[in-house]
């Protein structure tokens, strides 16, 4: 259950609209069911009261939308940011991807978002309603009684491994501020590292062979804001709409992971949106783990303007030959 | 009607697999079902449907069309088509069976797509009725009855038995191959299941979604609707909805330079992509709104206009479940249709 309520958020948004601080509100709109929320720009109090939602299914990270929405808005855009979203927000500012002057950011606390697939794994298909109270109460077409689940048991992967409940950017904060958390997010990466190269190859082959190249991972990713992705650009020579073979399946993902290395904040959007449940975050986390190990702890988006180790030359930078020593010492 | 016990279904699969390659939904590593080639040890999934639709069997995501080999001034044209083998797709849901008819009208009308036609000719479809539709299912909107799936053979699965009825010559031929493993039976159990399914259909949350407002000749009613701005405002322009959709049929033809020659192949394309139908003068749909509108207008207006009123959506619900921003055809139909009824 979230500690801050929908009504509190609506009240805040309505007052900021009324006093002219903002001209519109980027928020979550209710859908057909209780879990299928859509990011939209709300223009007025009536729209907010009718369709705004804030519940355990508001996972979508709004930071990337500011690249397009802030530019077009007549006044300021109010954006609600969960702690993890604020890292993407800062990273985009570092990369000069939107105009900070056009945004009014309200930090909101988050108790973790629920993965509806995990709910279905417990309650079965045919969800008619999900009541996000103290616990989740799920009614389905096939069960007589609602199933009561603790949200903690059905959290999205990225929320189980939440790295921070602290907001690193906002104009105003609602509710209690949290702390940076020591998460176990690198445990899965360590397991992959412990595999033999053949096992690891087989693991990624098994995962990436399911990819349908829908590009949702790239399109949802706040670090992927190139105006023309090389993979969409016929002039790049590497444009490819579909993975023609297993080499191309992997190439797209590996190139993308390299391109976001040092800029990926580990927000988890890629894995959230993948229709094939491919654990893409593991690729990016491997880079983060390596950067931490080779260059010292670095969290992309923790502050605006920081230079990522991979684009910042220092005389202390490790020599290629030291990679293996340092990795083994840190293992 | 013939039946076998659910316990003996693997021997039925083994028998079918002797004569043709058999594919059926099997639970994958991430828990969702995937059409998989059957071999001893593969278990028929209980999942309602696969994430990836069975359109791959007839219209694969990538497919080589031909190759060119260059030597000096000579170009040799090579037919890379591999002889299609007979195959059986088992466990196809009613919505997906209907999607084949929608694809047929595109690929089998003149000029016939011979690659698609060959696969179609070699494939036998065994459908199965749905006993537990999902909240995202709205096949009923398109007149599809999940209790009466079409296909060469229709099947019904109960707790203990599987029932078969052949609908076509191909189906009769396949059913005769498993004659020794099945027995003749009455329709009683199947009729009881059909009744149960129809009771569930009346309770589905999307049961009232209607196509009344749509169909051929409606282009100008909706093309300039202001609702498209609102509906498409947060669309990422990814291709998820089009790639999971069993009826999306657009493709691109591309040449791959191998260094020694060229392989010409086709691959799925998506109207949601910025490079879709790019021509010499540039692209004809410059904004995501226009691209988004294309997808839904095609399914609800243009396709029926050219195909005797048949809509090119089967209500499978895949785009409802998989769109990263939860925008989908049901929301579009309710908004656009609701406002213009
Ligand atoms: S979202 Fe998943 S299926 Fe789509 S391109 Fe990315 S990895 Fe592939
Ligand atoms: S409607 Fe959804 S799935 Fe389709 S392109 Fe837009 S964001 Fe992607
Ligand atoms: S538009 Fe959506 S519901 Fe309709 S057939 Fe395609 S994926 Fe299924
Ligand atoms: S849409 Fe209909 S036919 Fe398709 S899976 Fe759902 S209930 Fe079955």
XYZ file of C-alpha atoms and ligand atoms in Angstrom:
704
model
C 0.000 0.000 0.000
C 1.239 3.496 -0.766
C 1.644 5.900 2.157
C 0.503 8.907 0.215
C -3.041 8.930 -1.144
C -4.530 9.691 -4.518
C -6.514 12.517 -2.944
C -3.376 14.177 -1.577
C -1.786 14.118 -5.020
C -4.903 15.472 -6.694
C -5.170 18.218 -4.086
C -1.556 19.236 -4.701
C -2.018 19.200 -8.470
C -5.264 21.170 -8.343
C -3.730 23.879 -6.164
C -0.666 24.208 -8.396
C -2.939 24.477 -11.436
C -5.135 27.033 -9.665
C -2.308 29.356 -8.614
C -0.771 29.179 -12.073
C 2.474 27.481 -11.028
C 1.865 24.797 -13.650
C -0.259 24.545 -16.780
C -0.670 20.781 -16.881
C 0.015 17.652 -14.875
C 1.815 14.522 -16.005
C 0.052 11.727 -14.170
C -1.322 8.210 -14.343
C -4.747 7.722 -15.903
C -7.048 4.906 -14.906
C -7.734 2.185 -17.432
C -10.203 -0.593 -18.131
C -9.026 -2.614 -15.163
C -7.444 -1.640 -11.873
C -3.902 -2.204 -13.056
C -3.596 -0.823 -16.612
C -2.707 2.805 -16.038
C -1.571 5.125 -18.844
C 0.676 8.190 -18.546
C -1.209 11.307 -19.706
C -1.170 15.088 -19.363
C -4.077 16.306 -17.260
C -5.219 19.811 -18.113
C -7.621 20.656 -15.307
C -9.116 19.696 -11.961
C -12.110 17.906 -13.490
C -9.929 15.577 -15.516
C -7.787 14.854 -12.474
C -10.739 14.102 -10.235
C -12.310 11.828 -12.818
C -9.337 9.845 -14.077
C -6.157 10.338 -12.053
C -4.875 7.254 -10.257
C -2.142 6.610 -7.747
C -1.890 3.040 -6.571
C 0.442 0.035 -6.553
C 0.436 -0.130 -10.357
C 1.864 3.307 -11.166
C 5.228 1.958 -12.232
C 5.718 4.042 -15.381
C 8.661 6.428 -15.025
C 7.669 9.871 -16.338
C 11.130 11.406 -16.629
C 11.578 10.577 -20.291
C 8.251 12.125 -21.226
C 9.629 15.497 -20.144
C 11.875 15.483 -23.213
C 8.820 15.891 -25.450
C 6.113 17.172 -23.116
C 7.999 20.003 -21.412
C 9.005 21.481 -24.747
C 5.439 21.652 -26.027
C 3.714 22.816 -22.833
C 2.674 26.454 -22.650
C 3.608 26.817 -18.987
C 5.295 24.477 -16.552
C 4.527 20.780 -16.396
C 3.893 19.267 -12.985
C 5.519 15.867 -12.782
C 5.185 13.367 -9.957
C 8.410 11.491 -9.334
C 8.980 8.358 -7.318
C 12.462 8.091 -5.792
C 13.868 5.926 -8.618
C 12.364 8.290 -11.224
C 14.351 11.200 -9.795
C 17.611 9.528 -10.811
C 16.460 9.377 -14.427
C 15.327 12.974 -14.093
C 18.801 14.108 -13.025
C 20.523 12.011 -15.658
C 18.391 13.577 -18.392
C 19.222 17.030 -17.022
C 22.908 16.161 -17.051
C 22.496 15.303 -20.721
C 20.561 18.542 -21.384
C 17.555 16.626 -22.635
C 14.834 18.888 -21.229
C 14.421 22.372 -19.924
C 14.393 22.367 -16.107
C 12.648 25.763 -16.121
C 9.594 24.191 -17.717
C 9.139 21.551 -15.044
C 7.766 21.558 -11.514
C 8.779 18.297 -9.870
C 6.922 16.882 -6.902
C 8.687 14.000 -5.192
C 6.384 11.335 -3.827
C 7.241 8.403 -1.578
C 6.868 4.897 -2.985
C 6.386 1.624 -1.162
C 7.152 -0.446 -4.245
C 5.097 -1.271 -7.316
C 3.281 -4.522 -7.949
C 3.859 -6.800 -10.936
C 0.449 -7.919 -12.160
C 1.953 -11.083 -13.660
C 2.953 -12.136 -10.144
C -0.570 -11.397 -8.930
C -1.922 -13.630 -11.687
C 0.528 -16.364 -10.769
C -1.145 -16.494 -7.347
C -4.780 -15.669 -8.076
C -5.089 -16.984 -11.601
C -6.302 -15.205 -14.688
C -9.526 -13.276 -15.141
C -8.902 -10.408 -12.723
C -12.066 -8.389 -12.242
C -10.816 -6.010 -9.597
C -7.824 -5.304 -7.396
C -8.404 -3.272 -4.300
C -5.127 -1.695 -3.176
C -5.798 -1.334 0.537
C -3.540 -2.369 3.410
C -3.242 -5.595 1.439
C -4.260 -6.321 -2.148
C -7.698 -7.845 -2.456
C -8.062 -9.509 -5.839
C -11.361 -10.665 -7.291
C -11.302 -12.951 -10.308
C -13.916 -14.446 -12.590
C -13.062 -17.890 -11.313
C -12.609 -17.587 -7.563
C -15.606 -17.289 -5.229
C -13.848 -15.202 -2.604
C -11.371 -12.377 -3.184
C -7.756 -13.463 -2.677
C -5.870 -11.313 -0.209
C -2.181 -10.827 -0.975
C 0.527 -8.864 0.716
C 1.926 -6.434 -1.871
C 5.395 -7.333 -0.604
C 4.953 -10.813 -2.098
C 4.177 -9.591 -5.605
C 6.515 -6.623 -5.999
C 8.187 -6.006 -9.343
C 11.783 -7.205 -9.493
C 13.169 -3.682 -9.512
C 11.177 -2.843 -6.383
C 12.366 -5.928 -4.498
C 15.858 -4.634 -5.258
C 15.038 -0.955 -4.726
C 18.260 1.016 -4.462
C 16.879 4.201 -2.969
C 13.819 5.574 -1.242
C 15.499 8.955 -1.286
C 14.592 11.569 -3.903
C 17.596 13.167 -5.541
C 15.618 15.894 -7.320
C 12.408 17.819 -6.662
C 10.946 21.257 -6.218
C 8.700 20.027 -3.494
C 8.428 16.823 -1.549
C 5.237 15.194 -0.318
C 5.322 12.727 2.553
C 8.368 11.340 4.290
C 11.819 11.320 2.711
C 13.565 7.932 2.660
C 17.138 6.697 2.520
C 19.474 5.203 -0.045
C 19.196 1.456 0.510
C 21.879 -1.200 0.419
C 20.063 -3.589 -1.902
C 20.970 -7.048 -3.105
C 20.616 -5.970 -6.703
C 23.997 -7.334 -7.796
C 23.397 -10.853 -6.471
C 21.930 -12.111 -9.742
C 24.820 -10.579 -11.661
C 27.283 -12.325 -9.362
C 25.543 -15.622 -10.160
C 26.032 -15.003 -13.855
C 29.661 -14.097 -13.291
C 30.188 -17.370 -11.478
C 29.037 -19.332 -14.514
C 31.446 -20.737 -17.079
C 31.501 -18.795 -20.358
C 29.520 -21.588 -22.002
C 26.865 -21.563 -19.313
C 26.612 -17.806 -19.500
C 26.333 -17.914 -23.257
C 23.581 -20.504 -22.983
C 21.788 -18.359 -20.404
C 21.742 -15.274 -22.614
C 20.989 -17.284 -25.711
C 17.930 -18.697 -23.932
C 16.776 -15.263 -22.823
C 17.528 -13.200 -25.907
C 16.226 -15.771 -28.372
C 12.749 -14.870 -27.099
C 13.197 -11.242 -28.115
C 10.703 -10.088 -30.743
C 12.539 -6.807 -31.335
C 9.522 -4.747 -30.474
C 11.937 -2.090 -29.178
C 9.798 -1.424 -26.107
C 12.891 -1.702 -23.894
C 14.658 0.967 -25.883
C 11.630 3.190 -26.280
C 10.785 3.156 -22.587
C 14.402 3.647 -21.485
C 15.118 7.163 -20.156
C 18.759 6.786 -21.235
C 17.685 6.095 -24.844
C 16.742 9.530 -26.084
C 18.667 9.713 -29.346
C 16.553 11.481 -31.911
C 17.349 8.751 -34.400
C 18.478 5.416 -33.056
C 21.158 3.752 -35.210
C 18.914 0.713 -35.400
C 16.161 2.798 -37.016
C 18.416 4.666 -39.362
C 18.903 3.097 -42.813
C 21.972 5.282 -43.298
C 23.728 3.796 -40.281
C 24.364 0.498 -42.022
C 23.205 -1.440 -38.973
C 19.510 -0.673 -39.156
C 17.552 -3.813 -38.436
C 13.892 -4.203 -37.867
C 13.940 -7.830 -36.927
C 16.611 -10.072 -35.597
C 17.550 -12.047 -38.693
C 19.526 -14.547 -36.633
C 20.746 -15.170 -33.128
C 23.773 -12.951 -33.702
C 21.579 -9.940 -34.415
C 19.348 -10.760 -31.464
C 22.309 -10.332 -29.180
C 23.965 -7.504 -31.047
C 21.105 -5.097 -30.499
C 21.042 -5.703 -26.770
C 24.779 -5.634 -26.262
C 25.207 -2.422 -28.236
C 22.351 -0.845 -26.348
C 23.811 -1.911 -23.011
C 27.170 -0.389 -23.969
C 25.528 2.799 -25.092
C 23.711 3.318 -21.800
C 26.643 2.159 -19.643
C 27.432 4.846 -17.084
C 24.130 6.575 -17.903
C 21.728 3.817 -16.928
C 20.345 4.609 -13.479
C 18.938 1.091 -13.055
C 15.354 2.367 -13.093
C 14.143 -0.998 -14.378
C 11.820 0.258 -17.124
C 13.385 -2.056 -19.739
C 12.515 -5.214 -17.860
C 9.131 -3.885 -16.815
C 7.968 -3.281 -20.367
C 9.476 -6.337 -22.083
C 6.572 -8.469 -23.348
C 8.846 -11.503 -23.294
C 9.995 -11.088 -19.682
C 13.652 -10.905 -20.630
C 15.753 -9.824 -17.605
C 17.427 -6.956 -19.457
C 18.330 -5.201 -16.216
C 20.966 -7.883 -15.635
C 22.971 -6.690 -18.617
C 22.917 -3.099 -17.409
C 23.620 -4.064 -13.823
C 26.692 -5.952 -14.932
C 28.040 -2.694 -16.350
C 27.145 -0.810 -13.182
C 28.825 -3.443 -11.053
C 31.950 -3.329 -13.207
C 32.076 0.456 -13.142
C 31.795 0.386 -9.352
C 34.557 -2.178 -9.185
C 36.942 -0.550 -11.670
C 36.394 3.139 -11.036
C 34.830 3.336 -7.584
C 31.160 3.586 -6.598
C 29.181 5.581 -9.110
C 25.426 6.053 -9.321
C 24.179 7.654 -12.525
C 21.706 10.437 -11.822
C 22.616 10.814 -8.160
C 23.457 14.418 -8.960
C 23.124 16.699 -11.955
C 26.275 17.331 -13.938
C 28.392 14.463 -12.672
C 30.774 13.003 -15.223
C 30.343 9.299 -15.673
C 33.617 7.371 -15.246
C 33.512 6.103 -18.819
C 33.549 9.628 -20.246
C 35.831 11.164 -17.646
C 39.592 10.805 -17.940
C 41.627 10.755 -14.761
C 45.234 9.759 -14.224
C 43.986 7.129 -11.756
C 42.036 5.307 -14.461
C 42.876 1.678 -14.535
C 44.976 0.221 -17.310
C 43.393 -2.530 -19.361
C 45.874 -5.008 -17.916
C 44.618 -4.316 -14.388
C 41.039 -5.259 -15.138
C 41.430 -8.873 -14.168
C 43.398 -8.147 -10.981
C 40.931 -5.625 -9.761
C 37.966 -7.809 -10.621
C 39.428 -10.760 -8.761
C 40.287 -8.631 -5.726
C 36.759 -7.329 -5.585
C 35.075 -10.653 -6.189
C -16.859 -36.739 -31.936
C -13.933 -38.766 -30.639
C -12.111 -38.604 -27.338
C -9.068 -39.748 -25.446
C -8.133 -39.484 -21.802
C -5.998 -36.507 -20.824
C -3.472 -38.969 -19.389
C -2.937 -40.495 -22.790
C -2.574 -37.201 -24.684
C 1.184 -37.660 -24.954
C 0.758 -40.840 -26.942
C -1.575 -38.898 -29.255
C 1.151 -36.270 -29.664
C 3.712 -38.990 -30.344
C 1.485 -40.500 -33.015
C 0.903 -37.132 -34.711
C 4.619 -36.340 -34.529
C 5.380 -39.524 -36.463
C 3.640 -38.105 -39.507
C 4.349 -34.379 -39.238
C 6.202 -31.872 -37.113
C 3.961 -30.987 -34.207
C 3.973 -27.652 -32.425
C 2.025 -26.845 -29.292
C 2.066 -24.294 -26.443
C 4.600 -25.329 -23.805
C 5.463 -23.318 -20.687
C 8.746 -21.478 -21.173
C 11.361 -20.596 -18.634
C 9.669 -17.305 -17.721
C 6.367 -19.069 -17.102
C 4.568 -17.925 -20.236
C 3.558 -20.327 -22.984
C 5.449 -20.560 -26.268
C 4.672 -22.653 -29.353
C 7.326 -25.324 -29.182
C 8.161 -28.324 -31.311
C 6.820 -31.377 -29.543
C 9.166 -34.132 -28.494
C 9.001 -36.661 -25.684
C 8.915 -34.776 -22.401
C 7.244 -31.579 -23.667
C 4.026 -30.864 -21.812
C 0.976 -29.105 -23.283
C 0.647 -25.813 -21.389
C -2.403 -24.943 -19.328
C -1.953 -21.267 -20.124
C -4.826 -19.585 -21.913
C -2.648 -18.388 -24.755
C 0.889 -17.736 -25.970
C 2.446 -14.245 -25.831
C 3.656 -14.611 -29.375
C 0.795 -15.487 -31.680
C 0.850 -18.480 -34.039
C 0.990 -16.191 -37.083
C 4.733 -17.003 -37.111
C 3.948 -20.397 -38.608
C 2.631 -18.859 -41.800
C 4.165 -15.404 -41.704
C 7.492 -15.732 -39.881
C 9.174 -12.682 -38.398
C 11.997 -12.960 -40.911
C 12.112 -15.044 -44.047
C 14.567 -15.212 -46.928
C 12.874 -14.659 -50.267
C 15.740 -15.103 -52.679
C 19.454 -14.569 -53.065
C 21.697 -13.038 -55.708
C 25.232 -14.143 -56.388
C 27.458 -11.814 -58.312
C 30.517 -12.925 -60.265
C 31.989 -10.318 -62.569
C 29.137 -8.973 -64.651
C 26.865 -11.926 -63.989
C 24.142 -12.007 -61.438
C 22.752 -15.379 -60.539
C 19.320 -15.460 -58.961
C 18.905 -18.233 -56.434
C 15.581 -19.531 -55.192
C 16.242 -20.017 -51.484
C 12.817 -21.430 -50.742
C 13.107 -24.574 -48.706
C 10.579 -27.334 -49.376
C 7.871 -26.913 -46.789
C 7.115 -29.950 -44.693
C 3.739 -30.864 -43.280
C 3.200 -29.584 -39.782
C 0.474 -29.532 -37.174
C -0.222 -26.663 -34.778
C -2.062 -27.995 -31.778
C -3.980 -26.023 -29.165
C -4.753 -22.868 -31.137
C -7.419 -20.675 -29.528
C -10.539 -19.556 -31.400
C -9.313 -15.968 -31.721
C -6.051 -17.042 -33.301
C -7.759 -19.454 -35.698
C -9.846 -16.524 -36.903
C -6.683 -14.479 -37.383
C -5.582 -16.904 -40.113
C -8.661 -15.995 -42.132
C -7.734 -12.333 -41.805
C -4.171 -13.007 -42.955
C -5.453 -15.245 -45.796
C -7.429 -12.391 -47.270
C -4.256 -10.370 -47.544
C -1.717 -12.978 -48.576
C -3.897 -15.275 -50.683
C -5.642 -12.649 -52.767
C -4.072 -11.782 -56.129
C -1.141 -11.630 -56.445
C -0.903 -14.684 -54.188
C 2.006 -14.706 -51.768
C 3.425 -18.115 -52.606
C 5.610 -18.290 -49.508
C 2.588 -17.843 -47.278
C 0.447 -20.095 -49.465
C 2.951 -22.958 -49.237
C 3.018 -22.797 -45.470
C -0.752 -22.577 -45.299
C -1.107 -25.644 -47.539
C 1.266 -27.667 -45.363
C -0.182 -26.664 -41.990
C -2.976 -28.451 -40.119
C -4.659 -26.541 -37.308
C -6.051 -28.200 -34.214
C -7.894 -25.627 -32.146
C -9.012 -25.913 -28.556
C -11.909 -24.288 -26.716
C -11.188 -21.797 -23.918
C -12.590 -22.710 -20.529
C -11.092 -19.782 -18.660
C -10.990 -16.600 -20.736
C -8.931 -13.750 -19.344
C -10.305 -10.341 -18.395
C -8.545 -9.028 -21.497
C -10.424 -11.361 -23.887
C -13.078 -9.795 -26.123
C -13.322 -12.234 -29.016
C -17.111 -12.086 -28.638
C -17.009 -8.517 -29.949
C -15.952 -9.949 -33.308
C -18.459 -12.766 -33.308
C -15.908 -15.385 -32.301
C -17.098 -18.120 -29.990
C -14.291 -19.558 -27.842
C -16.455 -22.631 -27.156
C -16.631 -23.429 -30.892
C -13.142 -22.795 -32.227
C -12.711 -23.344 -35.965
C -9.683 -25.040 -37.534
C -9.148 -28.382 -39.246
C -9.938 -30.131 -35.985
C -11.685 -28.578 -32.981
C -10.767 -29.894 -29.554
C -12.221 -29.512 -26.090
C -10.219 -30.241 -22.985
C -11.876 -31.195 -19.703
C -10.269 -32.148 -16.385
C -9.878 -35.737 -17.542
C -10.453 -35.974 -21.281
C -9.779 -34.382 -24.654
C -12.494 -34.400 -27.337
C -11.905 -34.039 -31.072
C -14.107 -33.155 -34.014
C -12.768 -32.942 -37.565
C -14.039 -29.998 -39.620
C -12.124 -30.336 -42.878
C -10.563 -32.986 -45.080
C -7.159 -32.275 -43.556
C -8.756 -32.700 -40.158
C -10.393 -36.017 -41.080
C -7.043 -37.285 -42.345
C -5.255 -36.304 -39.151
C -7.968 -37.707 -36.914
C -7.782 -41.040 -38.743
C -4.087 -41.219 -37.857
C -4.953 -41.197 -34.153
C -7.994 -43.395 -34.527
C -6.437 -46.210 -32.520
C -5.788 -43.897 -29.580
C -9.221 -42.311 -29.472
C -12.736 -43.656 -29.175
C -16.080 -42.584 -30.592
C -18.236 -40.680 -28.080
C -21.329 -38.530 -27.702
C -21.418 -34.726 -27.600
C -22.671 -34.619 -24.031
C -19.506 -33.557 -22.196
C -18.619 -31.038 -24.879
C -22.115 -29.550 -24.817
C -21.863 -29.162 -21.059
C -18.546 -27.372 -21.444
C -19.946 -25.077 -24.122
C -22.727 -24.038 -21.787
C -20.265 -23.229 -19.026
C -18.172 -21.151 -21.411
C -21.138 -19.197 -22.636
C -22.048 -18.394 -19.032
C -18.516 -17.057 -18.468
C -18.668 -15.005 -21.665
C -21.609 -13.117 -20.185
C -19.476 -12.118 -17.213
C -16.365 -10.939 -19.043
C -15.508 -7.312 -18.236
C -15.140 -6.408 -21.935
C -18.315 -8.170 -23.096
C -19.992 -4.894 -24.084
C -17.233 -3.606 -26.354
C -18.885 -3.118 -29.728
C -17.877 -2.569 -33.340
C -21.187 -0.828 -34.106
C -19.552 2.507 -34.766
C -16.929 1.074 -37.123
C -16.632 -0.533 -40.527
C -16.028 0.444 -44.138
C -16.929 3.931 -45.318
C -16.240 5.541 -41.954
C -12.857 7.028 -42.785
C -13.870 10.655 -42.705
C -16.008 10.195 -39.597
C -12.939 9.485 -37.514
C -9.832 10.505 -39.409
C -9.791 14.047 -38.054
C -11.176 13.276 -34.630
C -9.423 15.286 -31.894
C -9.482 12.142 -29.746
C -6.422 10.776 -31.576
C -4.231 13.432 -29.934
C -5.324 12.362 -26.524
C -5.177 8.620 -27.166
C -1.741 8.673 -28.765
C -0.126 11.237 -26.472
C 2.071 8.818 -24.572
C 2.501 6.088 -27.195
C 6.173 5.141 -27.260
C 6.096 4.102 -30.892
C 7.452 0.710 -29.967
C 6.176 -2.202 -32.003
C 4.899 -4.326 -29.145
C 1.229 -4.086 -30.057
C 1.893 -4.926 -33.703
C 4.356 -7.726 -33.053
C 2.211 -9.583 -30.536
C -0.911 -9.067 -32.664
C -2.039 -12.139 -34.609
C -3.594 -10.042 -37.368
C -0.945 -7.371 -37.957
C 0.467 -8.286 -41.342
C 2.808 -5.506 -42.462
C 6.308 -6.366 -43.571
C 9.355 -4.787 -45.125
C 11.555 -6.304 -47.841
C 15.239 -5.679 -47.410
C 18.522 -6.651 -49.015
C 21.356 -7.956 -46.884
C 24.826 -7.579 -48.328
C 26.741 -10.767 -47.614
C 29.951 -9.468 -49.149
C 29.717 -11.933 -52.034
C 26.127 -11.343 -52.939
C 22.790 -10.290 -51.616
C 20.109 -12.032 -49.612
C 16.692 -10.565 -50.073
C 14.489 -11.127 -47.062
C 11.333 -9.862 -45.548
C 10.672 -9.065 -41.922
C 7.765 -7.855 -39.869
C 7.324 -4.129 -39.902
C 5.198 -1.919 -37.722
C 3.092 1.096 -38.627
C 4.175 2.440 -35.230
C 7.757 2.847 -36.503
C 9.123 6.087 -37.885
C 10.645 4.307 -40.899
C 7.430 2.548 -41.887
C 6.541 2.952 -45.590
C 9.251 5.509 -46.096
C 9.399 6.527 -49.738
C 11.653 8.564 -51.978
C 10.003 11.793 -50.865
C 10.270 10.859 -47.202
C 7.747 9.500 -44.778
C 4.035 9.977 -45.205
C 3.200 9.791 -41.507
C 5.399 12.230 -39.679
C 3.984 12.156 -36.177
C 3.308 9.355 -33.741
C -0.321 10.426 -33.726
C -0.592 9.667 -37.441
C 1.152 6.325 -37.003
C -0.998 5.393 -34.039
C -4.152 6.370 -35.908
C -3.094 4.185 -38.843
C -2.963 1.051 -36.735
C -6.480 1.426 -35.417
C -8.074 2.856 -38.547
C -6.627 -0.076 -40.471
C -8.164 -2.617 -38.135
C -11.510 -0.924 -37.674
C -12.198 0.921 -40.930
C -9.833 0.309 -43.857
C -9.576 -3.456 -43.580
C -13.347 -4.011 -43.268
C -13.858 -1.625 -46.164
C -11.804 -3.907 -48.396
C -12.882 -7.207 -46.879
C -16.655 -7.398 -46.779
C -16.960 -5.844 -43.357
C -14.562 -8.228 -41.614
C -12.580 -6.420 -38.895
C -8.897 -7.144 -38.553
C -8.877 -7.596 -34.810
C -9.921 -10.843 -33.162
C -10.082 -9.601 -29.576
C -7.248 -11.806 -28.358
C -6.267 -9.176 -25.796
C -2.523 -9.439 -26.375
C -2.093 -5.718 -26.958
C -4.093 -5.048 -23.790
C -1.765 -7.187 -21.750
C 1.513 -6.099 -23.306
C 1.469 -2.404 -24.239
C 4.006 -0.664 -21.971
C 1.650 2.280 -21.486
C -1.571 0.261 -21.419
C -3.061 1.941 -24.455
C -4.925 -0.397 -26.742
C -7.697 -1.089 -29.216
C -10.403 -1.381 -26.553
C -9.635 2.075 -25.213
C -9.612 3.392 -28.774
C -12.932 1.751 -29.655
C -14.600 3.066 -26.537
C -13.300 6.588 -26.982
C -13.619 7.043 -30.733
C -16.681 4.851 -31.157
C -18.392 6.029 -27.995
C -18.167 9.656 -29.006
C -19.372 9.105 -32.528
C -22.112 6.542 -32.203
S 11.240 -5.219 -24.957
Fe 11.859 -7.378 -24.853
S 11.053 -8.317 -26.736
Fe 11.005 -6.078 -27.021
S 12.947 -5.576 -28.065
Fe 13.295 -5.334 -25.857
S 14.056 -7.341 -25.176
Fe 13.153 -7.641 -27.186
S 0.279 1.539 -28.466
Fe 1.597 0.712 -26.841
S 2.525 -1.126 -27.689
Fe 1.717 0.077 -29.401
S 3.422 1.350 -30.094
Fe 2.277 2.593 -28.615
S 3.278 2.190 -26.652
Fe 3.984 0.579 -28.054
S -5.442 -5.541 -32.022
Fe -4.942 -6.391 -29.997
S -6.776 -7.564 -29.388
Fe -6.923 -7.161 -31.592
S -6.072 -8.986 -32.544
Fe -4.404 -7.483 -32.355
S -3.404 -7.933 -30.401
Fe -5.368 -9.002 -30.409
S -10.021 -14.000 -26.917
Fe -11.574 -15.607 -26.868
S -10.749 -17.231 -28.126
Fe -9.034 -15.883 -27.619
S -8.135 -16.752 -25.788
Fe -9.640 -15.281 -25.096
S -11.555 -16.456 -24.812
Fe -10.143 -17.694 -26.020
